[in-house]
Structure formats: C-alpha cells, structure tokens
mmCIF file of C-alpha atoms and ligand atoms in Angstrom:
data_model
loop_
_atom_site.group_PDB
_atom_site.id
_atom_site.type_symbol
_atom_site.label_atom_id
_atom_site.label_comp_id
_atom_site.label_asym_id
_atom_site.label_seq_id
_atom_site.Cartn_x
_atom_site.Cartn_y
_atom_site.Cartn_z
ATOM 1 C CA MET A 1 16.578 -20.891 5.601
ATOM 2 C CA THR A 2 16.472 -18.943 2.327
ATOM 3 C CA MET A 3 13.421 -17.083 1.113
ATOM 4 C CA GLN A 4 13.199 -19.746 -1.614
ATOM 5 C CA ASN A 5 12.126 -22.528 0.694
ATOM 6 C CA LYS A 6 10.591 -20.527 3.504
ATOM 7 C CA LEU A 7 6.797 -20.289 3.530
ATOM 8 C CA ALA A 8 6.339 -17.264 5.752
ATOM 9 C CA VAL A 9 2.641 -17.058 5.107
ATOM 10 C CA GLN A 10 0.382 -20.011 4.428
ATOM 11 C CA ALA A 11 -3.194 -19.412 3.381
ATOM 12 C CA LEU A 12 -4.065 -23.119 3.315
ATOM 13 C CA GLN A 13 -2.900 -26.055 5.393
ATOM 14 C CA TRP A 14 -4.032 -29.644 4.993
ATOM 15 C CA THR A 15 -3.956 -31.269 8.424
ATOM 16 C CA GLY A 16 -4.481 -34.837 7.276
ATOM 17 C CA ASP A 17 -8.185 -34.699 8.178
ATOM 18 C CA ALA A 18 -9.275 -31.153 7.521
ATOM 19 C CA LEU A 19 -8.444 -27.974 5.627
ATOM 20 C CA LYS A 20 -7.194 -25.055 7.676
ATOM 21 C CA VAL A 21 -7.915 -21.704 6.043
ATOM 22 C CA LEU A 22 -6.339 -18.453 7.162
ATOM 23 C CA ASP A 23 -9.255 -16.018 7.418
ATOM 24 C CA GLN A 24 -7.919 -13.247 5.199
ATOM 25 C CA ARG A 25 -10.766 -10.915 6.095
ATOM 26 C CA GLN A 26 -9.239 -10.535 9.553
ATOM 27 C CA LEU A 27 -5.712 -9.745 8.394
ATOM 28 C CA PRO A 28 -3.561 -7.936 9.296
ATOM 29 C CA ASP A 29 -5.137 -7.424 12.721
ATOM 30 C CA LYS A 30 -5.624 -11.080 13.579
ATOM 31 C CA ILE A 31 -4.174 -14.363 12.397
ATOM 32 C CA VAL A 32 -7.077 -16.781 12.644
ATOM 33 C CA TYR A 33 -7.271 -20.188 11.010
ATOM 34 C CA ASP A 34 -10.676 -21.821 10.512
ATOM 35 C CA GLU A 35 -10.853 -25.567 10.081
ATOM 36 C CA TYR A 36 -13.183 -27.186 7.537
ATOM 37 C CA ASN A 37 -14.278 -30.801 7.461
ATOM 38 C CA ASN A 38 -16.652 -30.795 4.526
ATOM 39 C CA ALA A 39 -17.167 -29.314 1.071
ATOM 40 C CA ALA A 40 -19.957 -27.003 2.223
ATOM 41 C CA GLY A 41 -17.580 -25.304 4.644
ATOM 42 C CA VAL A 42 -14.910 -24.891 1.982
ATOM 43 C CA THR A 43 -17.511 -23.480 -0.439
ATOM 44 C CA GLU A 44 -18.504 -20.923 2.170
ATOM 45 C CA ALA A 45 -14.871 -20.036 2.865
ATOM 46 C CA ILE A 46 -14.333 -19.313 -0.834
ATOM 47 C CA ALA A 47 -17.602 -17.433 -1.365
ATOM 48 C CA THR A 48 -17.025 -15.209 1.662
ATOM 49 C CA MET A 49 -13.381 -14.568 0.697
ATOM 50 C CA ARG A 50 -11.824 -16.083 3.782
ATOM 51 C CA VAL A 51 -9.703 -17.737 1.138
ATOM 52 C CA ARG A 52 -9.133 -15.715 -2.003
ATOM 53 C CA GLY A 53 -6.821 -15.383 -4.993
ATOM 54 C CA ALA A 54 -7.245 -17.555 -8.068
ATOM 55 C CA PRO A 55 -4.721 -20.345 -7.359
ATOM 56 C CA ALA A 56 -5.623 -20.562 -3.665
ATOM 57 C CA ILE A 57 -9.304 -20.851 -4.560
ATOM 58 C CA GLY A 58 -8.480 -23.770 -6.890
ATOM 59 C CA ILE A 59 -6.367 -25.519 -4.241
ATOM 60 C CA ALA A 60 -9.019 -25.038 -1.548
ATOM 61 C CA ALA A 61 -11.678 -26.455 -3.878
ATOM 62 C CA ALA A 62 -9.505 -29.501 -4.574
ATOM 63 C CA TYR A 63 -9.246 -30.202 -0.830
ATOM 64 C CA GLY A 64 -12.999 -29.587 -0.645
ATOM 65 C CA VAL A 65 -13.463 -32.531 -3.017
ATOM 66 C CA VAL A 66 -11.153 -34.651 -0.836
ATOM 67 C CA LEU A 67 -13.350 -33.828 2.169
ATOM 68 C CA SER A 68 -16.464 -34.687 0.176
ATOM 69 C CA VAL A 69 -15.107 -38.088 -0.869
ATOM 70 C CA ARG A 70 -14.043 -38.808 2.718
ATOM 71 C CA GLN A 71 -17.479 -37.896 3.995
ATOM 72 C CA HIS A 72 -19.556 -39.834 1.476
ATOM 73 C CA TYR A 73 -17.424 -42.756 0.312
ATOM 74 C CA SER A 74 -18.493 -46.018 1.931
ATOM 75 C CA ALA A 75 -20.993 -44.149 4.144
ATOM 76 C CA SER A 76 -23.433 -44.191 1.258
ATOM 77 C CA SER A 77 -23.966 -46.385 -1.791
ATOM 78 C CA HIS A 78 -24.780 -43.182 -3.694
ATOM 79 C CA TRP A 79 -21.509 -41.569 -2.764
ATOM 80 C CA ARG A 80 -20.635 -40.600 -6.346
ATOM 81 C CA GLN A 81 -23.832 -38.571 -6.754
ATOM 82 C CA LYS A 82 -23.192 -36.850 -3.434
ATOM 83 C CA VAL A 83 -19.639 -35.967 -4.391
ATOM 84 C CA ALA A 84 -20.843 -34.715 -7.790
ATOM 85 C CA ALA A 85 -23.347 -32.452 -6.008
ATOM 86 C CA ASP A 86 -20.581 -31.115 -3.760
ATOM 87 C CA ILE A 87 -18.412 -30.426 -6.809
ATOM 88 C CA GLU A 88 -21.271 -28.492 -8.372
ATOM 89 C CA MET A 89 -21.655 -26.489 -5.151
ATOM 90 C CA LEU A 90 -17.932 -25.701 -5.047
ATOM 91 C CA ALA A 91 -18.049 -24.601 -8.703
ATOM 92 C CA LYS A 92 -20.698 -22.025 -7.832
ATOM 93 C CA SER A 93 -18.625 -20.415 -5.078
ATOM 94 C CA ARG A 94 -17.054 -17.746 -7.333
ATOM 95 C CA PRO A 95 -17.251 -17.268 -11.107
ATOM 96 C CA THR A 96 -14.176 -15.490 -12.456
ATOM 97 C CA ALA A 97 -11.039 -17.384 -11.388
ATOM 98 C CA VAL A 98 -10.650 -20.253 -13.841
ATOM 99 C CA ASN A 99 -8.307 -22.098 -11.457
ATOM 100 C CA LEU A 100 -11.421 -23.151 -9.526
ATOM 101 C CA PHE A 101 -12.903 -24.971 -12.525
ATOM 102 C CA TRP A 102 -9.490 -26.268 -13.623
ATOM 103 C CA ALA A 103 -8.850 -27.821 -10.203
ATOM 104 C CA LEU A 104 -12.334 -29.348 -10.042
ATOM 105 C CA ASP A 105 -11.768 -30.867 -13.509
ATOM 106 C CA GLN A 106 -8.516 -32.431 -12.271
ATOM 107 C CA MET A 107 -10.359 -33.948 -9.322
ATOM 108 C CA LYS A 108 -13.197 -35.178 -11.551
ATOM 109 C CA SER A 109 -10.771 -36.957 -13.827
ATOM 110 C CA VAL A 110 -9.415 -38.922 -10.835
ATOM 111 C CA LEU A 111 -12.965 -39.824 -9.834
ATOM 112 C CA ASN A 112 -13.686 -40.887 -13.409
ATOM 113 C CA GLN A 113 -10.933 -43.514 -13.166
ATOM 114 C CA GLN A 114 -13.543 -45.545 -11.218
ATOM 115 C CA LEU A 115 -10.965 -46.746 -8.696
ATOM 116 C CA ASP A 116 -12.301 -49.225 -6.119
ATOM 117 C CA ASN A 117 -10.984 -47.040 -3.327
ATOM 118 C CA PRO A 118 -10.433 -43.473 -4.562
ATOM 119 C CA LEU A 119 -9.390 -41.930 -1.231
ATOM 120 C CA LYS A 120 -5.654 -42.136 -1.711
ATOM 121 C CA ALA A 121 -5.666 -40.978 -5.328
ATOM 122 C CA ILE A 122 -8.006 -38.086 -4.668
ATOM 123 C CA LEU A 123 -5.839 -36.761 -1.834
ATOM 124 C CA ALA A 124 -2.710 -37.238 -3.936
ATOM 125 C CA CYS A 125 -4.278 -35.158 -6.703
ATOM 126 C CA ALA A 126 -5.163 -32.271 -4.355
ATOM 127 C CA GLU A 127 -1.690 -32.338 -2.805
ATOM 128 C CA LYS A 128 -0.128 -32.305 -6.256
ATOM 129 C CA ILE A 129 -2.222 -29.313 -7.323
ATOM 130 C CA HIS A 130 -0.978 -27.586 -4.154
ATOM 131 C CA SER A 131 2.718 -28.455 -4.529
ATOM 132 C CA ASP A 132 2.756 -27.850 -8.295
ATOM 133 C CA ASP A 133 1.410 -24.367 -7.667
ATOM 134 C CA ILE A 134 4.228 -23.547 -5.249
ATOM 135 C CA ALA A 135 6.807 -24.895 -7.712
ATOM 136 C CA ALA A 136 5.236 -22.883 -10.545
ATOM 137 C CA ASN A 137 5.446 -19.724 -8.461
ATOM 138 C CA HIS A 138 9.162 -20.197 -7.802
ATOM 139 C CA LYS A 139 9.758 -20.774 -11.505
ATOM 140 C CA MET A 140 7.775 -17.654 -12.423
ATOM 141 C CA GLY A 141 9.662 -15.730 -9.786
ATOM 142 C CA GLU A 142 12.966 -16.453 -11.506
ATOM 143 C CA LEU A 143 11.640 -15.821 -15.028
ATOM 144 C CA GLY A 144 9.984 -12.584 -13.974
ATOM 145 C CA ALA A 145 13.073 -11.422 -12.085
ATOM 146 C CA ASP A 146 15.140 -11.918 -15.263
ATOM 147 C CA ILE A 147 12.850 -9.467 -17.034
ATOM 148 C CA LEU A 148 13.068 -6.970 -14.184
ATOM 149 C CA ALA A 149 16.879 -6.762 -14.331
ATOM 150 C CA GLY A 150 17.808 -3.117 -13.892
ATOM 151 C CA ALA A 151 14.333 -2.008 -12.753
ATOM 152 C CA LYS A 152 14.373 0.454 -9.865
ATOM 153 C CA GLY A 153 10.737 0.461 -8.845
ATOM 154 C CA VAL A 154 7.602 -1.646 -9.304
ATOM 155 C CA MET A 155 3.990 -1.402 -8.318
ATOM 156 C CA THR A 156 1.579 -4.236 -7.628
ATOM 157 C CA HIS A 157 -2.186 -4.328 -7.291
ATOM 158 C CA CYS A 158 -4.452 -6.486 -5.144
ATOM 159 C CA ASN A 159 -2.704 -9.391 -3.439
ATOM 160 C CA ALA A 160 -1.064 -11.950 -5.669
ATOM 161 C CA GLY A 161 1.219 -13.383 -3.043
ATOM 162 C CA ALA A 162 1.558 -16.448 -0.859
ATOM 163 C CA LEU A 163 -1.864 -15.595 0.536
ATOM 164 C CA ALA A 164 -3.463 -15.913 -2.891
ATOM 165 C CA THR A 165 -1.664 -19.093 -3.908
ATOM 166 C CA GLY A 166 -0.188 -22.320 -2.567
ATOM 167 C CA GLY A 167 2.807 -20.253 -1.449
ATOM 168 C CA TYR A 168 5.407 -17.693 -2.611
ATOM 169 C CA GLY A 169 2.948 -15.942 -4.924
ATOM 170 C CA THR A 170 2.682 -15.006 -8.570
ATOM 171 C CA ALA A 171 3.241 -11.244 -8.811
ATOM 172 C CA LEU A 172 4.723 -11.193 -5.301
ATOM 173 C CA GLY A 173 6.812 -14.247 -6.208
ATOM 174 C CA VAL A 174 8.389 -12.203 -8.997
ATOM 175 C CA ILE A 175 8.912 -9.302 -6.594
ATOM 176 C CA ARG A 176 10.417 -11.636 -3.956
ATOM 177 C CA SER A 177 12.837 -13.144 -6.479
ATOM 178 C CA ALA A 178 13.782 -9.768 -7.960
ATOM 179 C CA TYR A 179 14.335 -8.267 -4.510
ATOM 180 C CA GLN A 180 16.787 -11.050 -3.685
ATOM 181 C CA ARG A 181 18.843 -10.042 -6.723
ATOM 182 C CA GLN A 182 18.745 -6.254 -6.645
ATOM 183 C CA PRO A 183 17.456 -3.304 -4.640
ATOM 184 C CA LEU A 184 13.875 -2.644 -5.662
ATOM 185 C CA LYS A 185 11.377 -0.072 -4.459
ATOM 186 C CA VAL A 186 7.977 -1.751 -4.109
ATOM 187 C CA TYR A 187 4.684 0.138 -4.194
ATOM 188 C CA ALA A 188 1.289 -1.432 -3.570
ATOM 189 C CA GLY A 189 -2.075 0.109 -4.360
ATOM 190 C CA GLU A 190 -4.645 -0.150 -1.588
ATOM 191 C CA THR A 191 -6.995 -1.998 -3.980
ATOM 192 C CA ARG A 192 -10.533 -0.993 -3.292
ATOM 193 C CA PRO A 193 -13.104 -2.335 -2.574
ATOM 194 C CA TRP A 194 -11.628 -5.006 -0.301
ATOM 195 C CA ASN A 195 -8.263 -3.325 0.273
ATOM 196 C CA GLN A 196 -6.257 -6.466 -0.411
ATOM 197 C CA GLY A 197 -3.228 -4.272 -1.136
ATOM 198 C CA ALA A 198 -3.479 -2.358 2.120
ATOM 199 C CA ARG A 199 -4.454 -5.273 4.345
ATOM 200 C CA LEU A 200 -2.624 -8.171 2.720
ATOM 201 C CA THR A 201 0.131 -7.232 0.275
ATOM 202 C CA VAL A 202 2.148 -4.786 2.342
ATOM 203 C CA TRP A 203 1.706 -7.034 5.397
ATOM 204 C CA GLU A 204 2.856 -10.106 3.478
ATOM 205 C CA LEU A 205 5.917 -8.314 2.089
ATOM 206 C CA ALA A 206 6.803 -7.076 5.565
ATOM 207 C CA GLN A 207 6.720 -10.701 6.835
ATOM 208 C CA ASP A 208 9.615 -11.321 4.438
ATOM 209 C CA GLY A 209 11.458 -8.139 5.394
ATOM 210 C CA ILE A 210 10.692 -6.456 2.058
ATOM 211 C CA PRO A 211 9.893 -2.757 2.529
ATOM 212 C CA ALA A 212 6.661 -1.747 0.802
ATOM 213 C CA THR A 213 5.057 1.628 0.211
ATOM 214 C CA LEU A 214 1.280 1.803 0.153
ATOM 215 C CA ILE A 215 -0.460 4.273 -2.133
ATOM 216 C CA ALA A 216 -4.104 5.224 -2.538
ATOM 217 C CA ASP A 217 -5.418 3.722 -5.779
ATOM 218 C CA SER A 218 -6.024 7.231 -7.070
ATOM 219 C CA ALA A 219 -2.319 8.094 -6.610
ATOM 220 C CA ALA A 220 -1.174 5.609 -9.261
ATOM 221 C CA ALA A 221 -1.059 8.045 -12.198
ATOM 222 C CA TRP A 222 0.927 10.539 -10.189
ATOM 223 C CA LEU A 223 3.318 7.819 -9.046
ATOM 224 C CA MET A 224 3.909 6.821 -12.671
ATOM 225 C CA LYS A 225 4.358 10.430 -13.694
ATOM 226 C CA SER A 226 7.056 10.773 -11.003
ATOM 227 C CA GLY A 227 9.167 8.161 -12.789
ATOM 228 C CA ALA A 228 9.432 6.006 -9.659
ATOM 229 C CA ILE A 229 8.275 2.765 -11.271
ATOM 230 C CA ASP A 230 9.353 0.866 -14.361
ATOM 231 C CA TRP A 231 6.874 -1.996 -14.100
ATOM 232 C CA ILE A 232 3.451 -2.834 -12.776
ATOM 233 C CA ILE A 233 3.288 -6.507 -11.793
ATOM 234 C CA VAL A 234 -0.033 -8.235 -11.219
ATOM 235 C CA GLY A 235 -1.496 -11.712 -11.073
ATOM 236 C CA ALA A 236 -4.543 -12.871 -13.000
ATOM 237 C CA ASP A 237 -7.764 -14.712 -12.364
ATOM 238 C CA ARG A 238 -8.305 -15.847 -15.938
ATOM 239 C CA ILE A 239 -6.247 -15.337 -19.086
ATOM 240 C CA ALA A 240 -7.983 -15.835 -22.435
ATOM 241 C CA ALA A 241 -6.193 -17.539 -25.340
ATOM 242 C CA ASN A 242 -5.453 -14.196 -26.999
ATOM 243 C CA GLY A 243 -3.704 -12.902 -23.849
ATOM 244 C CA ASP A 244 -6.509 -10.717 -22.454
ATOM 245 C CA ALA A 245 -6.279 -11.009 -18.671
ATOM 246 C CA ALA A 246 -8.939 -10.670 -15.982
ATOM 247 C CA ASN A 247 -7.653 -9.456 -12.638
ATOM 248 C CA LYS A 248 -8.801 -7.444 -9.643
ATOM 249 C CA ILE A 249 -10.846 -4.371 -10.525
ATOM 250 C CA GLY A 250 -8.522 -1.450 -11.213
ATOM 251 C CA THR A 251 -5.934 -3.447 -13.128
ATOM 252 C CA TYR A 252 -7.332 -2.180 -16.420
ATOM 253 C CA SER A 253 -7.103 1.428 -15.200
ATOM 254 C CA LEU A 254 -3.472 0.857 -14.236
ATOM 255 C CA ALA A 255 -2.743 -0.645 -17.651
ATOM 256 C CA VAL A 256 -4.193 2.386 -19.441
ATOM 257 C CA LEU A 257 -2.216 4.737 -17.202
ATOM 258 C CA ALA A 258 0.935 2.676 -17.704
ATOM 259 C CA LYS A 259 0.710 3.082 -21.459
ATOM 260 C CA GLN A 260 0.467 6.868 -21.107
ATOM 261 C CA HIS A 261 3.553 6.955 -18.866
ATOM 262 C CA GLY A 262 5.789 4.415 -20.609
ATOM 263 C CA VAL A 263 5.510 1.972 -17.696
ATOM 264 C CA LYS A 264 5.367 -1.730 -18.579
ATOM 265 C CA LEU A 265 2.795 -4.218 -17.336
ATOM 266 C CA MET A 266 3.697 -7.783 -16.362
ATOM 267 C CA VAL A 267 1.051 -10.419 -15.657
ATOM 268 C CA ALA A 268 2.430 -13.374 -13.693
ATOM 269 C CA ALA A 269 0.159 -16.404 -13.542
ATOM 270 C CA PRO A 270 0.490 -20.184 -13.703
ATOM 271 C CA THR A 271 -0.893 -21.951 -16.769
ATOM 272 C CA SER A 272 -3.774 -23.180 -14.571
ATOM 273 C CA THR A 273 -5.028 -19.584 -14.917
ATOM 274 C CA ILE A 274 -5.180 -19.827 -18.718
ATOM 275 C CA ASP A 275 -8.583 -20.618 -20.169
ATOM 276 C CA TRP A 276 -7.421 -22.217 -23.415
ATOM 277 C CA ASN A 277 -10.980 -22.443 -24.755
ATOM 278 C CA MET A 278 -11.821 -18.808 -24.269
ATOM 279 C CA PRO A 279 -10.852 -16.887 -27.405
ATOM 280 C CA ASN A 280 -10.722 -13.448 -25.785
ATOM 281 C CA GLY A 281 -11.533 -11.558 -22.606
ATOM 282 C CA ASP A 282 -14.999 -10.449 -23.746
ATOM 283 C CA HIS A 283 -16.341 -13.830 -22.664
ATOM 284 C CA ILE A 284 -14.938 -13.783 -19.119
ATOM 285 C CA GLU A 285 -17.646 -13.625 -16.478
ATOM 286 C CA ILE A 286 -16.939 -10.696 -14.189
ATOM 287 C CA GLU A 287 -18.075 -11.260 -10.630
ATOM 288 C CA GLN A 288 -20.424 -8.639 -9.228
ATOM 289 C CA ARG A 289 -20.346 -8.731 -5.458
ATOM 290 C CA ASN A 290 -22.951 -7.494 -3.049
ATOM 291 C CA GLN A 291 -23.240 -3.719 -2.901
ATOM 292 C CA ASN A 292 -23.149 -4.029 0.881
ATOM 293 C CA GLU A 293 -19.451 -4.847 0.600
ATOM 294 C CA LEU A 294 -18.876 -1.370 -0.841
ATOM 295 C CA LEU A 295 -21.527 0.892 0.657
ATOM 296 C CA PRO A 296 -21.180 2.564 4.029
ATOM 297 C CA ALA A 297 -23.661 0.967 6.419
ATOM 298 C CA CYS A 298 -25.820 4.118 6.672
ATOM 299 C CA TYR A 299 -26.894 3.708 3.028
ATOM 300 C CA ILE A 300 -27.943 0.095 3.435
ATOM 301 C CA LYS A 301 -31.676 0.442 3.970
ATOM 302 C CA GLU A 302 -34.647 -0.327 1.797
ATOM 303 C CA ASP A 303 -35.613 3.239 0.834
ATOM 304 C CA SER A 304 -32.045 4.383 0.203
ATOM 305 C CA LEU A 305 -31.446 6.433 -2.949
ATOM 306 C CA VAL A 306 -27.804 5.399 -2.876
ATOM 307 C CA SER A 307 -26.730 2.111 -4.420
ATOM 308 C CA ALA A 308 -23.368 0.648 -5.455
ATOM 309 C CA TRP A 309 -22.058 -1.008 -8.601
ATOM 310 C CA ASN A 310 -19.482 -3.518 -7.425
ATOM 311 C CA PRO A 311 -17.689 -5.457 -10.164
ATOM 312 C CA VAL A 312 -14.592 -6.954 -8.533
ATOM 313 C CA PHE A 313 -12.608 -7.825 -11.653
ATOM 314 C CA ASP A 314 -11.879 -6.211 -14.987
ATOM 315 C CA VAL A 315 -10.202 -7.377 -18.172
ATOM 316 C CA THR A 316 -6.986 -5.859 -19.456
ATOM 317 C CA PRO A 317 -6.606 -6.278 -23.220
ATOM 318 C CA ALA A 318 -3.474 -8.107 -24.357
ATOM 319 C CA GLU A 319 -2.285 -5.037 -26.244
ATOM 320 C CA LEU A 320 -1.683 -3.252 -22.921
ATOM 321 C CA ILE A 321 0.374 -6.148 -21.487
ATOM 322 C CA SER A 322 4.152 -6.218 -22.037
ATOM 323 C CA ALA A 323 4.805 -9.717 -20.682
ATOM 324 C CA ILE A 324 2.857 -12.712 -19.456
ATOM 325 C CA VAL A 325 5.047 -14.829 -17.186
ATOM 326 C CA THR A 326 4.053 -18.450 -16.587
ATOM 327 C CA GLU A 327 5.909 -21.479 -15.252
ATOM 328 C CA ARG A 328 6.145 -22.759 -18.826
ATOM 329 C CA GLY A 329 7.809 -19.636 -20.125
ATOM 330 C CA VAL A 330 7.340 -15.975 -20.908
ATOM 331 C CA ILE A 331 5.244 -14.430 -23.660
ATOM 332 C CA LEU A 332 6.462 -10.962 -24.548
ATOM 333 C CA ASN A 333 3.914 -8.682 -26.240
ATOM 334 C CA PRO A 334 1.089 -11.224 -26.009
ATOM 335 C CA ALA A 335 -1.097 -9.184 -28.370
ATOM 336 C CA GLU A 336 1.051 -10.508 -31.227
ATOM 337 C CA GLN A 337 0.449 -14.210 -30.663
ATOM 338 C CA GLY A 338 -1.710 -14.796 -27.590
ATOM 339 C CA VAL A 339 -0.726 -17.540 -25.152
ATOM 340 C CA ARG A 340 -1.707 -20.617 -27.198
ATOM 341 C CA GLY A 341 1.991 -21.384 -27.834
ATOM 342 C CA LEU A 342 2.355 -22.412 -24.169
ATOM 343 C CA LYS A 343 -0.319 -25.082 -24.329
ATOM 344 C CA ASN A 344 1.903 -27.992 -25.302
ATOM 345 C CA VAL A 345 5.065 -26.834 -23.565
ATOM 346 C CA ILE A 346 6.037 -29.393 -20.914
HETATM 347 O O1 MRU B 401 -11.225 -11.178 -5.230
HETATM 348 P P1 MRU B 401 -9.892 -11.817 -4.943
HETATM 349 O O2 MRU B 401 -9.210 -11.239 -3.752
HETATM 350 O O3 MRU B 401 -9.992 -13.319 -4.913
HETATM 351 O O4 MRU B 401 -9.042 -11.417 -6.204
HETATM 352 C C1 MRU B 401 -7.734 -11.852 -6.320
HETATM 353 C C2 MRU B 401 -6.997 -11.203 -7.428
HETATM 354 O O5 MRU B 401 -7.513 -10.510 -8.270
HETATM 355 C C3 MRU B 401 -5.586 -11.558 -7.512
HETATM 356 O O6 MRU B 401 -4.832 -10.468 -7.881
HETATM 357 C C4 MRU B 401 -5.510 -12.673 -8.533
HETATM 358 O O7 MRU B 401 -6.304 -13.757 -8.119
HETATM 359 C C5 MRU B 401 -4.184 -13.136 -8.784
HETATM 360 S S1 MRU B 401 -3.752 -14.247 -7.537
HETATM 361 C C6 MRU B 401 -2.286 -14.889 -7.622
#
C-alpha cells in the first residue's frame, strides 16, 4: 500500500451508528477512541479538544448533525427545532476555525431541502464532507510538493496532519508528498500551550516512517539562522479574503522570524477554511482558552497573584505569506491579490 492511500492515523471514524473520536489529549501515550451517539457528546469532544484541527472539527460537527437527526427524526414531531438547537450548540463549541460553520451550513442546506426522510441525504452530506477533505489534502500535497522542489529542510507548527483533518493532512500532507519525492529534513515546534507539535506531529510523522526533529518553540529563530530550513509549512483555521491567515498561536511569530531570515512561509488549507465574507484577519475571532490549561496547578487558587493570558490562535498578515496552497490551486504572494480568485474555481 502506498502512502497515498494509506490512512495510518484516523482521528474520526463513522461506525454506521456512532462517531468514534481518537482522544488526542491522550496521545502519544495512549490510543483511545471514544464513541459518541449524540450531538451533545460531539460538541463536548470538540470543546475539550479530544478532536481538534479545523477540518476535523468541521467533519466531526457534520456527523454530530447526523446523530442529531437520527435521534430526533420521527421520535418527535418537533424534530426540526431540536436539530436546529443541536446545530446551534455545535456552532458554539469553538469560535475560530471557520470549517465548523462551513460544515454546519452544508448540513443546514440539506435540511432546508425539506425532504420527507432526510436521514440518507444528511449522512451522505457528512460522508462527502469527510471524503472531499481527504481528496483535497492529497491534491494540496502534490501542489505543495511542487513548490518545495529542491528544499532541504522545512519546519511545521502545531499539528496540521491526518489527526487534524479527514486524513493525510494539510501542512503534513504537503510534507508527506514532498518526502516521497526527495529527502527532506523535517522540524516541528513543540507548540505551546497544548504541545500539539511535541505530542501529535512528530508522533504522526513517525507512524509514516518520516523522521522528525522536535525543537522548543523558542529555538525557531536559531534554527532559521542556522540555514537548516527553507520553508515553514502550516495549516490554517480561517483565511480571510485578503489572505490573512489565523492559525495556532505562534504562527505569527514564526512568520516574522522567517522574514528576517529569508525563510518562506507556506499555508496549506482547503477552501473550506477560507472565509470569503471576511475582508481581512482583523475580524477573526481569536479563541481565548481557560487559563487553567496554561498555568501550573499550584497557581490555580482564588487568591493567586499569578494569572495567564491564553489566546490559542493568532493571525499572520498576508504580506508575510509566500504561498497559500489549496485544493483549487496555489496563490503565490497572496498580499498582492488575496484569495478571492479561487472562489469560482471548480
Ligand atoms: O487548537 P487546535 O489544536 O484545534 O488548533 C489547530 C491548528 O491550529 C492547526 O494547525 C490548524 O487547525 C490547521 S489544521 C489542518
């Protein structure tokens, strides 16, 4: 089996009756799948980051709607109101990744068709969102690998791999495809505060036999100064129409450092991550997570003088991005034209 069609790591599995979610908070120590039978469970799985990564959040939410329709349809004459309430609950699970709202809109448009029996169509829509995402990642992998021709080293941030998507990954999809073509040294930042790089990215690459070198986030400037990397490759949680891209906190710092060191920055994301109606990144809601996720336990008490500021995304301006890679094509130097040109590309 080639790496192309192998799904070494699967964050989400639809069983036919339930959604199985790989609990990413327990990786790499334990591989534990939790099974969800209703939208409330899926909402909790997203909010608590058992499932994470923009495309995976959207796919999970779509299956959450399937579970809602299955639970309420025919059991209640008010099933549409109940499903609408579940959709609202799912939409509140996390604010920054636009794929969540995009996927819920897709599901709503199936419900709006007023089909007599929506069960089949609603499941088909969720499965299509899932399989389209995997296909998009393979396409981006090839397009991104074309750009990386001749590169000797790359760095990635957070986890934008199979774990964060339907499969194969966005940034890690590009790295997987490039690695198949040429030797490539891969560095991953640990990615505070949740350490997705340390816990997830290097583990996921190792599952595919791709050697990865972990660095402390604070070592990134020195790594760039050493000349070891030509590109930084990241995913995105929301891309505004002008090309500004929200991604895991620390991406903006890397972009600023990259400019200083002549390193290029690639953002790989499916078009479901583009918020066509958002003119620029200033309008993107940045999720602030609980300070308890950052603070050592000894500081978590009522009279503590120590608090934490815990934004988990930042926005990299388009002018610091060299290429945005999507399944519909590549935008080089997005600051010049934004990403609007991709909107009507089939
Ligand atoms: O907070 P997370 O872990 O959900 O954040 C995920 C990221 O920032 C990823 O890098 C991003 O979603 C791109 S995923 C393909």
